Amino acid sequence: MSRWGKRLCAALLCAALLVAMGAQEARAAVYWGSRGTQVRQVQQKLKQWGYYDGAVDGIFGQATYDAVVLFQRRNGLTADGVVGTNTLNALGISGAPVSAVAASTSTSNSYASDVELLARLIHGEARGEPYVGMVAVGAVVLNRVKSSKFPNTIAGVIYQSGAFDAVSDGQINLTPGEQSRRAARDALNGWDPTGGCLYYYNPATATSKWIWTREVRLNIGEHSFAV
């Protein structure tokens, strides 16, 4: 076979591999705070089926979250308010095939989104705490993701109803500093100063009687970390 023929065969093989890899759908999850075309598609479907009566504006806020949770509950899905692959399928929203390069980019974008969302939670819950305490707050979120007791996504854990004061009082929407982002990356990279804790609270301000029944494993700054 000529050199040109070998190059052509290699190019065709490469193209075939990319097509095969691209046959798998890669759709990024959308959740509270997301914006864009996919959010608009979700809102349109929910509105069409009577779950949502707000504006189809491509902004994932409280009304969209409530509609998604209601849809998930009524359709046997995990009611975490996160529109991932299963919820998209249930809504009848299909994703276009993507190439391996696009899939890699999607994974990179997903990690960046996780860092930003976790950093916002850390900023809202633990700014002013020792750095290790900031990482610990992020680690608690990730420990919940791994636990069968909680939603299995970062967004699902953070936006679970009543889970975090920073969500309830709106501090989740503040712009995090670089220290909060670094703490989020450290937590995502596996640093867990808590040793597997699922809860934390400030003993000076906690009002929940239930949280006091948890076994405290350690204290960092003003927070007690418990299981």
Short mmCIF file of C-alpha atoms in Angstrom, two decimals, residues 29-31 54:
data_model
loop_
_atom_site.label_atom_id
_atom_site.label_comp_id
_atom_site.label_asym_id
_atom_site.label_seq_id
_atom_site.Cartn_x
_atom_site.Cartn_y
_atom_site.Cartn_z
CA ALA A 29 -26.84 18.94 33.92
CA VAL A 30 -28.61 22.22 34.63
CA TYR A 31 -29.64 23.37 38.07
CA GLY A 54 -43.37 31.16 35.01
#
